[in-house]
Structures are given as C-alpha cells and as structure tokens.
Coordinates of C-alpha atoms and ligand atoms in Angstrom, one line a residue:
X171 CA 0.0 0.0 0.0
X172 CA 3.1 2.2 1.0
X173 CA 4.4 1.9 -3.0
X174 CA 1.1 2.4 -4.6
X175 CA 0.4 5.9 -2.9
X176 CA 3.8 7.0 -3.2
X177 CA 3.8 7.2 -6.6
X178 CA 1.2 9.9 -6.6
X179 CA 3.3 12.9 -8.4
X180 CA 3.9 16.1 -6.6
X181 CA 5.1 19.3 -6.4
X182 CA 7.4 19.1 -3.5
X183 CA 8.8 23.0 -2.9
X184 CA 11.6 23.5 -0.4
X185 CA 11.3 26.7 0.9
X186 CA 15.1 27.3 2.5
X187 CA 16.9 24.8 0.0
X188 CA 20.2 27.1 0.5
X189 CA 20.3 26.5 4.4
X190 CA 22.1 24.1 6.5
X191 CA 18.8 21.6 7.2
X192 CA 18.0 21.7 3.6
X193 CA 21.6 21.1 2.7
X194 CA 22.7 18.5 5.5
X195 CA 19.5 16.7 5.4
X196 CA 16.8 17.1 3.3
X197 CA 17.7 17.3 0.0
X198 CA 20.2 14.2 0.5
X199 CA 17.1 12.4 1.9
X200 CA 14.9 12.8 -1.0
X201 CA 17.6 11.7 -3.3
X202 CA 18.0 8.5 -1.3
X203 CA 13.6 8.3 -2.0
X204 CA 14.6 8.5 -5.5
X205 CA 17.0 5.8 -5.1
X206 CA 14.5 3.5 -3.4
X207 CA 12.4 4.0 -6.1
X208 CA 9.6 5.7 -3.9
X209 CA 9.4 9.4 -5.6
X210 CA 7.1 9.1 -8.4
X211 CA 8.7 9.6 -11.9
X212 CA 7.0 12.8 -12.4
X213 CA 7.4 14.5 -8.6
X214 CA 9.4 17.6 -9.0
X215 CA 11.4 19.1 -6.1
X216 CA 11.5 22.9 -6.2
X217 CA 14.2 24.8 -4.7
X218 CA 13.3 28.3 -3.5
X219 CA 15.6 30.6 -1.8
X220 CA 16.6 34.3 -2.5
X221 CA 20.0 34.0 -4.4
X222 CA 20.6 34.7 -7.9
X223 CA 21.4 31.5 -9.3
X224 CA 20.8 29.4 -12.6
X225 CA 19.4 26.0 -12.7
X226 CA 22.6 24.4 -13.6
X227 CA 23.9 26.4 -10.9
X228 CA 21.4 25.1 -8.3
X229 CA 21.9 21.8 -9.8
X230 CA 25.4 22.0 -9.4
X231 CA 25.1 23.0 -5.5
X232 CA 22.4 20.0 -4.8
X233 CA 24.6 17.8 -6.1
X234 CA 27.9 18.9 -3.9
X235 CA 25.9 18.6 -0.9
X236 CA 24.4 15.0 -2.0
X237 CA 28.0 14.1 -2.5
X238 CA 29.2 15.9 1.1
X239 CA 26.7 14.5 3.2
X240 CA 25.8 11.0 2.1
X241 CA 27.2 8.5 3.6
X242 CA 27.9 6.8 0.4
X243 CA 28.9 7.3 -2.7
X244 CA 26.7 9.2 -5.8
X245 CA 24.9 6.5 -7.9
X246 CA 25.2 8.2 -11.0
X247 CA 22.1 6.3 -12.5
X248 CA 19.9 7.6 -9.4
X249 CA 21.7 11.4 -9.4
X250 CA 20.7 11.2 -13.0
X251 CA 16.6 10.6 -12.5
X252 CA 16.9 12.7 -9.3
X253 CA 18.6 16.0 -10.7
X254 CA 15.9 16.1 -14.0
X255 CA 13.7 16.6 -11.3
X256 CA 15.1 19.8 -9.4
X257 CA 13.9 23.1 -10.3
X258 CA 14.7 26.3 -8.8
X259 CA 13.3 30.0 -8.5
X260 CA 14.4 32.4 -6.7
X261 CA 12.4 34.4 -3.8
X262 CA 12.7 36.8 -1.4
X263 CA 10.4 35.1 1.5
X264 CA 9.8 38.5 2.5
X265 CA 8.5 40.4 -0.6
X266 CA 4.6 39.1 -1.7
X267 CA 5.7 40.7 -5.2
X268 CA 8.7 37.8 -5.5
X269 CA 6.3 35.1 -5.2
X270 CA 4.9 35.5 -8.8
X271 CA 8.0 34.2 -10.1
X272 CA 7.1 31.0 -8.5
X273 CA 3.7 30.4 -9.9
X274 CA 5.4 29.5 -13.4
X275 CA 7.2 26.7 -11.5
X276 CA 4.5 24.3 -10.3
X277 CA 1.1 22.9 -11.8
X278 CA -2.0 23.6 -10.2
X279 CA -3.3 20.6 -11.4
X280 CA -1.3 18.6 -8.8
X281 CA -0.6 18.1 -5.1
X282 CA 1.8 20.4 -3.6
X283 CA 4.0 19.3 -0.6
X284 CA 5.4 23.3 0.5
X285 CA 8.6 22.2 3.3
X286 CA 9.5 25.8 5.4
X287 CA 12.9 25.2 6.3
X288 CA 13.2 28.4 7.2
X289 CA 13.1 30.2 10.4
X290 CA 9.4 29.9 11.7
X291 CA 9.4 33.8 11.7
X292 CA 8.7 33.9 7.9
X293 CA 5.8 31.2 7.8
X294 CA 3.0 33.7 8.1
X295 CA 5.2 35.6 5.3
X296 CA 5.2 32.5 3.2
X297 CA 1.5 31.9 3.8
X298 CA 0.9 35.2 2.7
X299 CA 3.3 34.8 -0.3
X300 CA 1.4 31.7 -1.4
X301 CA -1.9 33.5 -1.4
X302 CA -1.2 36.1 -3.3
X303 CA 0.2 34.1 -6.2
X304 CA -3.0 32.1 -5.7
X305 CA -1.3 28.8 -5.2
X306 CA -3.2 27.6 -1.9
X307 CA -5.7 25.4 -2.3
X308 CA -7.0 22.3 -0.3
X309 CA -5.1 19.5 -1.3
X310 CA -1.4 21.4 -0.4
X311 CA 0.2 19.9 3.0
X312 CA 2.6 22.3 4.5
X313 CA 5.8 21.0 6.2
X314 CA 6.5 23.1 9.4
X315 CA 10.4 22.7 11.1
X316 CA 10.8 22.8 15.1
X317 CA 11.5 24.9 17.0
X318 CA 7.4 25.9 16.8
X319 CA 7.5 29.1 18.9
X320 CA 9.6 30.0 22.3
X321 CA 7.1 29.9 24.5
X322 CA 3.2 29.1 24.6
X323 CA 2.2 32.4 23.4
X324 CA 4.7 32.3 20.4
X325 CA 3.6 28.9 19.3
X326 CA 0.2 30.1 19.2
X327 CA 0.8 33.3 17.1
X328 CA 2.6 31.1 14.3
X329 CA 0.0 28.0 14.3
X330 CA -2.7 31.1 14.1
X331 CA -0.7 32.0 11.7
X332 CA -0.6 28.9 9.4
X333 CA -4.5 28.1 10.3
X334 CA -5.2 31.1 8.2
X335 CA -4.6 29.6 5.5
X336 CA -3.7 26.0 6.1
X337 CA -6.8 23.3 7.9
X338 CA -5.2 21.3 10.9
X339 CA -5.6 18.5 8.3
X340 CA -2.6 19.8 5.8
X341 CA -0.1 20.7 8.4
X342 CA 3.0 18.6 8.7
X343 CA 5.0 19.3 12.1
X344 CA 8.4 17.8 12.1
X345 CA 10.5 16.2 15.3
X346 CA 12.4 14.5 13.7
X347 CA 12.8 12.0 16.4
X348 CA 9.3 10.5 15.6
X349 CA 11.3 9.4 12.3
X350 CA 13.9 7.2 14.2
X351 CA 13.7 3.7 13.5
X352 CA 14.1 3.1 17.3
X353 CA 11.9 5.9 18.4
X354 CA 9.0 4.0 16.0
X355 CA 10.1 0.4 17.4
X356 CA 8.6 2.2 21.0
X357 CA 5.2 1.2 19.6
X358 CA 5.9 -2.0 17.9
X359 CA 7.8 -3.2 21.3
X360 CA 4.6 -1.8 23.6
X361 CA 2.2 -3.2 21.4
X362 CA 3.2 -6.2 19.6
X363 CA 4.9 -8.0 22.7
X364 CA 2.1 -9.5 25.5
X365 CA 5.8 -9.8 27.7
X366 CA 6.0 -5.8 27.9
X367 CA 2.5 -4.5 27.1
X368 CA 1.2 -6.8 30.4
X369 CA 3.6 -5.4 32.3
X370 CA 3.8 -1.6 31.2
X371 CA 2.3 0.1 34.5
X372 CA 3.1 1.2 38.2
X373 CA 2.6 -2.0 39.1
X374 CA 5.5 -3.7 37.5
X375 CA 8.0 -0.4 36.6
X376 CA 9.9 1.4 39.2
X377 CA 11.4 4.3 37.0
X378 CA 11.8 5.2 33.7
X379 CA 15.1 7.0 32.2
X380 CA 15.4 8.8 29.4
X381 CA 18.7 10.3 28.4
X382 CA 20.1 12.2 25.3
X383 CA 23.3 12.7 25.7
X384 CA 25.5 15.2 22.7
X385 CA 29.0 15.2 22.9
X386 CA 29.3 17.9 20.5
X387 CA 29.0 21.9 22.2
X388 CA 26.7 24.1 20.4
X389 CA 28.5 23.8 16.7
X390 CA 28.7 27.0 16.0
X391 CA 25.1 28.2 16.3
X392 CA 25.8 30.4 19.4
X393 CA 23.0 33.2 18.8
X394 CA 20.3 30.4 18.2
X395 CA 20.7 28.4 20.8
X396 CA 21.6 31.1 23.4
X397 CA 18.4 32.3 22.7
X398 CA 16.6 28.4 23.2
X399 CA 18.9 26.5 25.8
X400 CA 18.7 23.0 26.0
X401 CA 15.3 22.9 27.4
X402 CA 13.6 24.8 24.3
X403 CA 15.7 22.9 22.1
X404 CA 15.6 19.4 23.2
X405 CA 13.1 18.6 25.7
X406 CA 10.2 20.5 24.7
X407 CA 10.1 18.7 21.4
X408 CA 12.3 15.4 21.3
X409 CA 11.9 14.4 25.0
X410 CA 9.0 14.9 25.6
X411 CA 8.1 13.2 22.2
X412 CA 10.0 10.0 23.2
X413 CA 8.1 9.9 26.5
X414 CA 4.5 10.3 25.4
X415 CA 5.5 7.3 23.2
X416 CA 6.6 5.0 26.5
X417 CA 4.1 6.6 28.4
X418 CA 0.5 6.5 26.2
X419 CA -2.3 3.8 26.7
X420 CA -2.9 1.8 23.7
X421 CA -4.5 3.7 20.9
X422 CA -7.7 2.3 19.4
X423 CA -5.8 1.9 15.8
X424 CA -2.7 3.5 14.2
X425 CA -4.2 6.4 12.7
X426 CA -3.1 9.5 12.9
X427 CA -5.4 11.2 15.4
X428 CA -5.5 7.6 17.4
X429 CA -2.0 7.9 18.4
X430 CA -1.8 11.8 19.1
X431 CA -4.6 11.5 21.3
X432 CA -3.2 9.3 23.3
X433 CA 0.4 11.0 23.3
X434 CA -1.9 14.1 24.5
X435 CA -3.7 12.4 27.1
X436 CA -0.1 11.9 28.4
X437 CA 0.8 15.7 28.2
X438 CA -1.6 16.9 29.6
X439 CA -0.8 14.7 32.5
X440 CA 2.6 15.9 33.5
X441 CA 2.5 17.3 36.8
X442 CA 3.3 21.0 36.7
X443 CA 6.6 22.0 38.1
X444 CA 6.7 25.6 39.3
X445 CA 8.5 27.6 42.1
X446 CA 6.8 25.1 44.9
X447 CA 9.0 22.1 43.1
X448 CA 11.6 23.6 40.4
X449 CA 14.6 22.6 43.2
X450 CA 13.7 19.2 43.9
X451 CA 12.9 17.8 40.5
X452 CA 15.0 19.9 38.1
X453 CA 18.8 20.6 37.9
X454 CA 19.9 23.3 34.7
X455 CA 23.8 23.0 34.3
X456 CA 26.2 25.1 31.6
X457 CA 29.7 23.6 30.8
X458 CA 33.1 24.9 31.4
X459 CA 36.0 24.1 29.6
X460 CA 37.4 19.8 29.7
X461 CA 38.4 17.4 27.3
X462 CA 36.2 15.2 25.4
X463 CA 37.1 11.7 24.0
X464 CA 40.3 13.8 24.9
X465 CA 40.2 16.6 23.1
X466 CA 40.5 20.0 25.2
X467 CA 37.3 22.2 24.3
X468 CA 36.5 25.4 25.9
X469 CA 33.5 26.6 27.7
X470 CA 30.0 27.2 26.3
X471 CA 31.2 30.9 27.7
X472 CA 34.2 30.7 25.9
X473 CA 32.5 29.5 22.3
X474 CA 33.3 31.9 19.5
X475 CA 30.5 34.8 20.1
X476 CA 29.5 33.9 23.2
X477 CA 27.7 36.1 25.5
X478 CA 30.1 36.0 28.7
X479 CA 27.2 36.7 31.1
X480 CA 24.7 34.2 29.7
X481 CA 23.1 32.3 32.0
X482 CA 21.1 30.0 29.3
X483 CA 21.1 25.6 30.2
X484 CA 23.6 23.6 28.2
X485 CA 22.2 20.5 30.5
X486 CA 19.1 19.3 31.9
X487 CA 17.9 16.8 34.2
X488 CA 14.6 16.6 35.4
X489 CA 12.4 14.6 37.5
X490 CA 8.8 14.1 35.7
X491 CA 5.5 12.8 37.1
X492 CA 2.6 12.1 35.6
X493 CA -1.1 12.2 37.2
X494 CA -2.6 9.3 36.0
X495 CA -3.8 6.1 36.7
X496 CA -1.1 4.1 34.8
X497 CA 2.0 5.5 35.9
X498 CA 0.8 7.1 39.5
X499 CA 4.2 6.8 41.7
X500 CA 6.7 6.2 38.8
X501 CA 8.9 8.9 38.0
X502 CA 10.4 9.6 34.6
X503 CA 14.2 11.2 35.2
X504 CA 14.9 12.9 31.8
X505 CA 18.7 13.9 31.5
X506 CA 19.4 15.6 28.0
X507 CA 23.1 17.6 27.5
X508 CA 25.8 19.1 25.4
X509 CA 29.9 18.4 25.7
X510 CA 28.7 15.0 27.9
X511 CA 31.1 12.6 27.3
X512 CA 29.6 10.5 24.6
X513 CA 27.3 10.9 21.8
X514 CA 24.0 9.0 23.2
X515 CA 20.4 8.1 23.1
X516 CA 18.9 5.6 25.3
X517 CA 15.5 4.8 27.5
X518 CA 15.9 2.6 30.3
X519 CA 12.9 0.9 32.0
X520 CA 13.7 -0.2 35.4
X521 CA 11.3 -2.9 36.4
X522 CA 10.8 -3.9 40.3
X523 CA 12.6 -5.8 42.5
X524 CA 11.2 -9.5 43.1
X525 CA 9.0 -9.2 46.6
X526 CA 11.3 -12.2 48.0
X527 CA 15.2 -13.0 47.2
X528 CA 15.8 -17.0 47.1
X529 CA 18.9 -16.4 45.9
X530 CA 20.4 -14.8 48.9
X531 CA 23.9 -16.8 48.8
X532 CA 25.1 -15.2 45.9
X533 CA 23.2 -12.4 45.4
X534 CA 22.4 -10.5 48.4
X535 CA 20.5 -7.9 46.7
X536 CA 18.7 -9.1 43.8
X537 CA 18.5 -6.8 41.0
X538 CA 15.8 -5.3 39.1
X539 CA 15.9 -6.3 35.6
X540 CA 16.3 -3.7 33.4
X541 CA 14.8 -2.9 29.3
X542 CA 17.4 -0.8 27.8
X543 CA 16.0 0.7 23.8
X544 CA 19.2 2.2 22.3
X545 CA 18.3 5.5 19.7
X546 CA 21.8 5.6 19.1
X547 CA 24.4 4.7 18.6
X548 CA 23.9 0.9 17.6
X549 CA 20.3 0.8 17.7
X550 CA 18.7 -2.0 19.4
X551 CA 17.2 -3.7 22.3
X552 CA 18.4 -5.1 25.6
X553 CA 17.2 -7.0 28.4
X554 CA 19.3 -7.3 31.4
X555 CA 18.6 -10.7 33.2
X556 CA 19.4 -12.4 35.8
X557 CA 20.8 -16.4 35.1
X558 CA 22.4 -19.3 36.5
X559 CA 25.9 -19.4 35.9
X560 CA 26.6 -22.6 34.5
X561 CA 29.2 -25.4 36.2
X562 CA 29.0 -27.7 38.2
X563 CA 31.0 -26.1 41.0
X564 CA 29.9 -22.5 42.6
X565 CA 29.7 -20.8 45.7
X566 CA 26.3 -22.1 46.1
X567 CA 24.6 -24.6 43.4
X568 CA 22.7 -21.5 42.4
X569 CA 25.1 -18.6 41.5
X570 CA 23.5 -16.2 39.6
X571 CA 24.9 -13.3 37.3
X572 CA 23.2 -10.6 36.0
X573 CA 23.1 -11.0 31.6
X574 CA 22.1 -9.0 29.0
X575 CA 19.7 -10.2 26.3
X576 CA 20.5 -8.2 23.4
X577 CA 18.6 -7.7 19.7
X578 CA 21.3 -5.3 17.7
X579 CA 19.6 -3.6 14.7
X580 CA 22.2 -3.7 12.8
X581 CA 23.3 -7.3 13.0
X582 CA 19.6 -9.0 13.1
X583 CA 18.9 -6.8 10.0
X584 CA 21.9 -7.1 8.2
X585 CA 20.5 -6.3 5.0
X586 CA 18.5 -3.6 5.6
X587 CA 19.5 -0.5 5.2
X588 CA 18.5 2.1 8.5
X589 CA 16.9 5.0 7.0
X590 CA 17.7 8.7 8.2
X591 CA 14.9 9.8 9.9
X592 CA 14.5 12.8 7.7
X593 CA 13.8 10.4 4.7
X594 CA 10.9 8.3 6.5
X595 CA 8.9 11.5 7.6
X596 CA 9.5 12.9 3.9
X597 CA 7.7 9.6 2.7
X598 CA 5.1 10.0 4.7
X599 CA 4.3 13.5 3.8
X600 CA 4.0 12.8 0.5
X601 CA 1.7 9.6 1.7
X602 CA 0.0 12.4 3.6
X603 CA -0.1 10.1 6.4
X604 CA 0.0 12.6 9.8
X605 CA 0.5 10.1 12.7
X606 CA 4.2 10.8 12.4
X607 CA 3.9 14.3 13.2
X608 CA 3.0 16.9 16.2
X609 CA -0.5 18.3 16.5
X610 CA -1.1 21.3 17.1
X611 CA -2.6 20.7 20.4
X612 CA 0.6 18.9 21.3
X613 CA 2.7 21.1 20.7
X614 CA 0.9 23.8 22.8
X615 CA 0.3 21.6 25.6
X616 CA 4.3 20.5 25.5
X617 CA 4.8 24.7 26.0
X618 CA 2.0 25.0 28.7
X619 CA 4.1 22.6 30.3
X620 CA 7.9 23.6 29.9
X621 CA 6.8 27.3 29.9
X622 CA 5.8 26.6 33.6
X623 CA 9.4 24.8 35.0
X624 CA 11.3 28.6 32.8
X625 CA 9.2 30.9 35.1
X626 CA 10.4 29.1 38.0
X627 CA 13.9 28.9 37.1
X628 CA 13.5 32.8 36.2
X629 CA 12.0 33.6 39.3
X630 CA 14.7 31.4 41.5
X631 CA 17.6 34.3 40.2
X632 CA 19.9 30.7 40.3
X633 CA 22.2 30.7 37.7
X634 CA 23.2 27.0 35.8
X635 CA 25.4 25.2 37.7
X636 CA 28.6 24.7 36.1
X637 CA 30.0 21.2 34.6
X638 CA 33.2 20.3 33.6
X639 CA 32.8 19.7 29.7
X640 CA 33.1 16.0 29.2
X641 CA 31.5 14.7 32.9
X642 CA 27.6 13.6 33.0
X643 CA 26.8 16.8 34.2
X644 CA 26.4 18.7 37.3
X645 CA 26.6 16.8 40.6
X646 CA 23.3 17.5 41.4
X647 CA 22.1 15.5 38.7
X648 CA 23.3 12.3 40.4
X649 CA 21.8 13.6 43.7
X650 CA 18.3 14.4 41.7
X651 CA 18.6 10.2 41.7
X652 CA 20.6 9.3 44.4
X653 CA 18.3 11.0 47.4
X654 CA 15.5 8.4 45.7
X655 CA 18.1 5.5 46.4
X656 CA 18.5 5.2 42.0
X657 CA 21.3 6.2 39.9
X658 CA 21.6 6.9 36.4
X659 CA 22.0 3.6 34.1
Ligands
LIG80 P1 19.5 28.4 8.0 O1 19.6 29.7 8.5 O2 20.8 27.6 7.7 O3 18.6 28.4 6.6 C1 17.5 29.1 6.5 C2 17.1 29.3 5.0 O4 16.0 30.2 5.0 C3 18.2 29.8 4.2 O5 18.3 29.2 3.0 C4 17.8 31.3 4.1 O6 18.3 31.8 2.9 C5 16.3 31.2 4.0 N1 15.7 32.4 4.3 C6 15.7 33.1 5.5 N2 15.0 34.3 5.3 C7 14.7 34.3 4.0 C8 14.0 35.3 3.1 N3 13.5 36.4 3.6 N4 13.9 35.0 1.8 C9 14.4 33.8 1.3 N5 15.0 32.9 2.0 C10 15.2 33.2 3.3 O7 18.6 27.6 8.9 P2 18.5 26.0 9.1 O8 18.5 25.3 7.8 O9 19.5 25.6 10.1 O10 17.1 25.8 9.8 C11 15.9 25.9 9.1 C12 14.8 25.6 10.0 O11 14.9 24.2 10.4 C13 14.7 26.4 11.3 O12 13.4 26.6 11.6 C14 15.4 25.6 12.3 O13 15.0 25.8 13.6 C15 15.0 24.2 11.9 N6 15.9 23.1 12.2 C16 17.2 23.1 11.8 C17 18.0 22.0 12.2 C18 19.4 21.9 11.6 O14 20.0 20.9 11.9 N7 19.9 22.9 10.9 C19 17.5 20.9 13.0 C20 16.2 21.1 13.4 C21 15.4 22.1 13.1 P3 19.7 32.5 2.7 O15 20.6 31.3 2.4 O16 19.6 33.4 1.5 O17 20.0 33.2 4.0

C-alpha cells in the first residue's frame, strides 16, 4: 500500500533549500527516496531561496551537498533521475511581489508538498506569499520545522498564523525524532509484545530513564541556541516526544489522530513544576572548559560569540510525574546535555525488584531487571537478566549473574539499510499520512508545560550550575537520583 500511494506525483517545494537543514538533510534524503524508487517519476522538487542562481547552478550545489553529506557514494544512475527533477526560483520570503516568479514553477493541477525550512518567523510571510500568487488550495500539505514558537504564546501566534490559511488536516509538524527507527520500534515493542504490554504500569515499573546525551558543544550556532537552551531545544520537542511514546495507553488503531490522542492524554498529564518544586525535580547545568574523547574544548562561555554573562542551560535533568492512573508513583528522570562525554540516546525501564530474594547466597541484593531501547548509537534492544551461571561447581549450586539479552539492529537486520529519519517522515508527507507528526494541540500543551518549570527557574535568580565539559553533568544530577536510592544507568 506504501508503494502504490507514493507514486502519486507532486510538487514538492523546499522553501530554504540554501540553508544548513535543507543542505545536511533534506535534500540528501529525497535523493536517497529516488533511489529506493519511492518518488514518483514525475514528482518535482522545487528549490526556493533568495540567491541569484541558474538551474545548472542550483543543480550543481544540490549535487555537492548529496555528494558531502551521504554516507555513500553518488549512484550516478539515481543522481541522473533525481537531478531532471530539481527546479529552482528564486524568492525573497519577505516580498509578496517575488512570489509571482514561483507560480510559473509548479502545476495547479497537482498536489503540492510546500517544506518551510526556514526560520518559523517567515511562515506567516510565506503563507501570505502563497496567497497572493493564488497557489493555496485544499489539497497542499505544509511541512512546518521545530522549534514551533519560544514559549506558549509564540507557538500560538505562528500555528494562528498557518490556520489562516492552512486546515489542521494539511499541516506537517516535524520532530524529527518521531522518524527514528528506534523511536517508532517504542510502539511495535509496547504493542506487539504480550511480555512488555502486560507489564507496562506502576505496578511492574519502578522508574523510567530517558537520556540524550550530545558530545558535541553548540557547533557554531551560538545566537540560536543562546536564545533556546537545552530545554527549548531538546526537551520541549524530542523528549517529551519520546516519552508520550513510553508513556501513552494503547491507541484504538494507528491512525493519525489515534495515536496523538493518546500522546496528548499523556501531556496533559505531567504534573506541573513551578517555584513550589523547580529545586527538587529539576537541575539546569552550563559547561566549562574539559576534554572530550580527549580533546581539550573550551567553555560554552568561551564559544566563538559567546555572550560571557549568559546564564542560558547547556544540560538538563529533570524529574517528571505524571497524574494518571497508569503511571501514579513512577517517575520519569529525563537527562538531556551538550559536551557529555559521549554521543547518546537511550531509555531505560527499570522494572521492580522481586517481593522475596531466594537467591540470597550469591546475590544478596537481587537486582531489578532492566529494558534498555538504544536511539543511538547501535540501535537495538536489551534485556538485562538475571541467570544461573553454569558449572558444576559455585559458591552455592545457584550462582547467579546478571546478563544481557540483546537484539542489535544492525546485525539482526543485516541487509536492511537504516533509514535517516529525515527520509521516512518525507515519505510519509508525501503519503499524507500525519501520525508521524506533532499536533497542534501537542505542541501547545508541550509549551503549557515547559513554559511553567522557565518561570520558576527565572524567578529562582539561580544561575546553571557549572560542569566540567566531558562529565555527565552537574553533581546535582546524580543527587536528583541518588536522594530516591537510583542512579543513572
Ligand atoms: P539556515 O539559517 O541555515 O537556513 C534558513 C534558510 O532560509 C536559508 O536558505 C535562508 O536563505 C532562508 N531564508 C531566510 N530568510 C529568507 C528570506 N527572507 N527569503 C528567502 N530565504 C530566506 O537555517 P537551518 O537550515 O539551520 O534551519 C531551518 C529551520 O529548520 C529552522 O526553523 C530551524 O530551527 C529548523 N531546524 C534546523 C536544524 C538543523 O540541523 N539545521 C535541526 C532542526 C530544526 P539564505 O541562504 O539566503 O540566507
């Protein structure tokens, strides 16, 4: 069914196509669509961005950054097919006027996928753009990129914004996260396997951990994410994504509105955390100069255009409740970070103890066993255990040690190849198939939420605490677990 609708043709126009998503990410991703043979023959892809370039020019450029940010070399058959389909024109986002140019570019007899990769201050000025060339028309879906807004109020004014001219129905909100293979496999895992979905409740989980961890500092992009921090950046969107996936009762089907009304049953859950509770359940740290996988890297202070008195997060750990029946009692420690000392994504389910230990001789304290889902590196699955050590002689004739059952993605699907996120969600648009993407509603109550725990931190006057670039963090963050008798994986 996948095949047969993806060969409807389209009009897919990138909006941005110059910029470092478009360049990095998307337009390497629809090339690798073309090379699975999932692009219909006639789909064009439109390049639009405000340089004076030719066509062979543009061409030219797409084809560098194919080349640059693949992970494997051109195929010259598929760069062939792929590059009679670019077009470009040239528009200044800004000017309604430029937008005429376009209208000569696409057909109005077919559906139109329009991708903003632009900064989400020029959507309504796209909007507006695509009105007045008289392009909109009901069977369009707009792509919109994260960050949606910097607050709730923000959010609002650009979704009103779009909902001017755009129904609920043809609006595409990336997180790219919801296009991992791993982050998917959260449903398949819950929902497929009687083993976990019987035991996916307070009853049977102790905690939940979630942790993104970046290695990298902030790459450059100083001005943009001085203004966001880590928690407008990462855990408004990605995190909180990931854990309305673990955390959402089973949704009557997989359709699109199924799932996100579940995942926004679970937002709207989340137990508020404001100056009563900022203290004990959140720690905000900013690093200071270390070495990483030895390399000597200075402070986020110390970053080429760095504002020396900015008191903006680099790390985040948080302790997250939700009020409702599933999950009453079980918290849900989210750590998320920059300069930590690897790159790495992982959620660990910590199940409960056993009520009785008959195993005392060699293992005084029984442990809990532990689901570990890997989102990178080396996606997978694990299962920590506990099993008899085999032998005939022991300390006792049942000595037990704790053992890992492990399903690696990459060796028990050898010859699959894992898709970049980027290229699953751009299938999907053009499948006009939604559940991979962030309601509206969502997305606002994501901000009610986060918006709450940035008033308290403003309020407290407490600047980030600082951490050594290349350490998990500030100290607190182990304490955040340790006072509950846990400890990060
Ligand atoms: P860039 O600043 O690199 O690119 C933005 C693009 O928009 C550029 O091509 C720029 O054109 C174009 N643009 C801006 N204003 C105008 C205008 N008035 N008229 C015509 N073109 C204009 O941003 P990114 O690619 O990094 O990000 C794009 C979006 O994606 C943002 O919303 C960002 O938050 C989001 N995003 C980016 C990620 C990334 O990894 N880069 C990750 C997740 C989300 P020009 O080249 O002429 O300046």
């Amino acid at each position: 069914m996948v095949l047969e609708n993806s060969f409807e043709p389209c009009d897919f126009v990138l909006f941005g196509t110059q910029g470092d998503l478009a360049r990095r990410k998307l337009l390497p991703s629809l090339y690798q669509l073309e090379k699975a043979d999932l692009m219909h023959a006639e789909t064009k892809v439109i390049g639009v961005a405000r340089q004076d370039i030719s066509q062979v020019e543009y061409v030219a450029l797409v084809k560098e950054n194919i080349e640059k940010f693949s992970k494997e070399e051109l195929c010259q058959e598929t760069w062939q097919r792929f590059s009679e389909k670019l077009d470009y024109v040239q528009v200044d986002m800004k000017n309604i006027d430029s937008y005429k140019a376009f209208k000569d570019h696409v057909d109005p007899k077919r559906m139109m996928v329009c991708y903003f990769a632009t900064p989400p201050s020029i959507f309504g000025d796209i909007c507006l753009g695509l009105k007045a060339a008289k392009i909109i028309d009901k069977s369009m879906r707009v792509v919109l990129e994260k960050p949606i807004g910097h607050d709730l109020a923000s959010s609002k004014k650009i979704n009103d914004q779009v909902a001017e001219f755009f129904d609920e129905s043809q609006i595409y909100r990336i997180d790219h996260y919801l296009g991992k293979e791993t982050v998917l496999n959260l449903i398949a895992l819950r929902f497929a396997n009687s083993i976990f979905a019987t035991n996916w409740d307070h009853n049977c989980i102790d905690h939940v951990q979630i942790s993104v961890a970046e290695s990298v500092g902030i790459e450059g992009r100083w001005g943009y994410f001085d203004e966001a921090g880590q928690m407008r950046d990462m855990v408004q969107n990605h995190l909180l994504q990931i854990l309305t996936l673990i955390a959402m009762e089973p949704p009557a089907n997989l359709d699109a509105d199924s799932i996100r009304d579940e995942k926004l049953k679970v937002l709207k859950s989340l137990r508020p955390i404001n100056a009563s509770n900022v203290r004990q359940n959140t720690v905000r740290g900013q690093y200071v100069g270390g070495f990483v996988k030895g390399q000597e890297v200075p402070g986020y202070l110390d970053e080429p255009d760095a504002n020396t008195s900015s008191e903006s997060e680099t790390f985040i750990a948080l302790k997250v409740e939700l009020d409702n029946w599933r999950w009453a009692g079980v918290p849900f420690y989210l750590r998320t970070g920059k300069r930590l000392p690897n790159k790495t994504s992982e959620v660990n389910i910590f199940f409960k103890r056993q009520p009785h230990n008959l195993f005392k001789d060699s293992f005084p304290e029984l442990p809990a066993n532990k689901l570990t889902i890997r989102l990178q590196p080396d996606e997978g699955v694990e299962v920590t255990v506990m099993n008899k050590v085999p032998g005939l002689t022991g300390k006792s004739s049942m000595d037990l040690q704790k053992s890992k059952l492990n399903l690696s993605f990459s060796e028990t699907f050898k010859d699959e190849r894992i898709a970049d996120a980027y290229e699953k969600l751009l299938l999907e648009v053009m499948l006009g198939n939604q559940a991979l993407f962030v309601r509206r509603d969502e997305v606002e109550a994501a901000w009610k939420w986060v918006d709450g725990i940035l008033a308290a931190w403003k309020n407290s006057n407490e600047p980030p605490e600082p951490y050594q670039a290349g350490t998990w963090g500030p100290v607190a963050s182990i304490a955040l677990l340790a006072r509950e008798d846990r400890a990060w994986y």
